[in-house]
Amino acid sequence: MKFHVLTLFPDMITDGLGTSVTGRAIDRGTIQVNAINIRDYSRDKHKHVDDYPYGGGAGMVMQPEPVYLAYEDLTKQSGSRPRVIYVTPQGATFTQSMAEEFAKEEELVFLCGHYEGVDERILEEIVTDYVSIGDYVLTGGELPAMVMIDAISRLIPGVLNNDESAEFESFHDNLLEHPHYTRPVEFRGKRVPDVLLSGHHANIEKWRREQSLKRTLERRPDLLEDAPLSREDIRYLKTLGYDTENEMEKNK
Ligand code: ADE
């Protein structure tokens, strides 16, 4: 998978993603990250890429031409016209299922804005997806682009090791994961739950499933509505005071 990032701060992208799991995937060639400096495409002798907004108002707006030239150069080099994701708080909120959808692409382009925004005409011209990472405003699009690239990358075969497997994770079956414990058996007076030391696999699985259900009910009850729950899961949740009918139950 190849990620192109159109940005005014390419070092932020290469430094951030060049570390840890994504860094290892880049070194192995499993993913490629091509950070493109929009400023290199400015035709202005001072390399300006922004200007005052027509109609007045605070802040500066990124001009369309450098972004367009950077994008055209990228498409010429790659020989394709990949999806262009504009990271913006005005976009649809990024989710795990969006990450799964994007992970099917061979190449993706992320456009990172700065200042007050980007000239609307370049967005109309090249952007295919408007995506936000949440209802808060950051100083630029680089961190959101890195968040999305990280979430997409770990779904690509070969990026995670077997023991980092994407199989079991927080949103598996729309349930939060059970708690984890390692040595020592006792830490500041708190013991690891006995069942985990018992070696009884069926009991351990049952305990983990119940912990997942309990945690999801306490922290993210909204997820339960679409979780594939068995009769036994529902029976257990009812003992915890859960009374909303699950979708699977409703459809029976
Ligand atoms: N740019 C600034 N804030 C953002 C956010 N929350 N999501 C995506 N892009 C952004």
Short mmCIF file of N, CA and C and ligand atoms in Angstrom, two decimals, residues 87-89 113 131-141 144 148, ligand 1:
data_model
loop_
_atom_site.label_atom_id
_atom_site.label_comp_id
_atom_site.label_asym_id
_atom_site.label_seq_id
_atom_site.Cartn_x
_atom_site.Cartn_y
_atom_site.Cartn_z
N VAL A 87 -8.43 15.76 5.07
CA VAL A 87 -8.66 15.64 6.51
C VAL A 87 -9.16 16.98 7.03
N THR A 88 -10.35 16.96 7.59
CA THR A 88 -11.01 18.19 8.01
C THR A 88 -12.03 17.90 9.10
N PRO A 89 -12.16 18.81 10.08
CA PRO A 89 -13.21 18.57 11.09
C PRO A 89 -14.61 18.60 10.49
N GLY A 113 -4.61 20.25 5.37
CA GLY A 113 -4.79 21.69 5.32
C GLY A 113 -4.07 22.37 6.48
N VAL A 131 -12.82 13.54 5.59
CA VAL A 131 -12.81 12.70 6.80
C VAL A 131 -12.23 13.47 7.99
N SER A 132 -12.90 13.34 9.13
CA SER A 132 -12.48 13.97 10.39
C SER A 132 -12.06 12.88 11.36
N ILE A 133 -11.19 13.20 12.34
CA ILE A 133 -10.91 12.18 13.36
C ILE A 133 -11.68 12.44 14.64
N GLY A 134 -12.54 13.44 14.66
CA GLY A 134 -13.35 13.66 15.86
C GLY A 134 -13.76 15.13 15.96
N ASP A 135 -14.68 15.38 16.87
CA ASP A 135 -15.23 16.74 17.00
C ASP A 135 -14.36 17.64 17.87
N TYR A 136 -13.19 17.95 17.36
CA TYR A 136 -12.31 18.92 17.99
C TYR A 136 -11.44 19.46 16.87
N VAL A 137 -10.86 20.63 17.10
CA VAL A 137 -10.11 21.26 16.02
C VAL A 137 -8.62 21.26 16.33
N LEU A 138 -7.83 20.73 15.40
CA LEU A 138 -6.38 20.68 15.54
C LEU A 138 -5.75 21.80 14.71
N THR A 139 -4.44 21.98 14.86
CA THR A 139 -3.78 23.08 14.14
C THR A 139 -3.56 22.75 12.67
N GLY A 140 -3.64 21.48 12.31
CA GLY A 140 -3.42 21.10 10.91
C GLY A 140 -3.83 19.67 10.69
N GLY A 141 -3.73 19.25 9.44
CA GLY A 141 -4.22 17.91 9.08
C GLY A 141 -3.19 16.79 9.24
N PRO A 144 -4.17 14.10 12.10
CA PRO A 144 -5.27 13.23 11.63
C PRO A 144 -4.83 12.29 10.50
N MET A 148 -5.00 8.15 10.70
CA MET A 148 -5.70 7.29 9.73
C MET A 148 -4.73 6.32 9.07
N1 ADE B 1 -7.95 19.25 10.94
C1 ADE B 1 -8.10 19.98 12.06
N2 ADE B 1 -8.81 19.31 12.96
C2 ADE B 1 -9.14 18.11 12.41
C3 ADE B 1 -9.88 16.98 12.83
N3 ADE B 1 -10.47 16.93 14.03
N4 ADE B 1 -10.00 15.94 11.98
C4 ADE B 1 -9.45 15.99 10.78
N5 ADE B 1 -8.73 17.03 10.30
C5 ADE B 1 -8.58 18.09 11.12
#
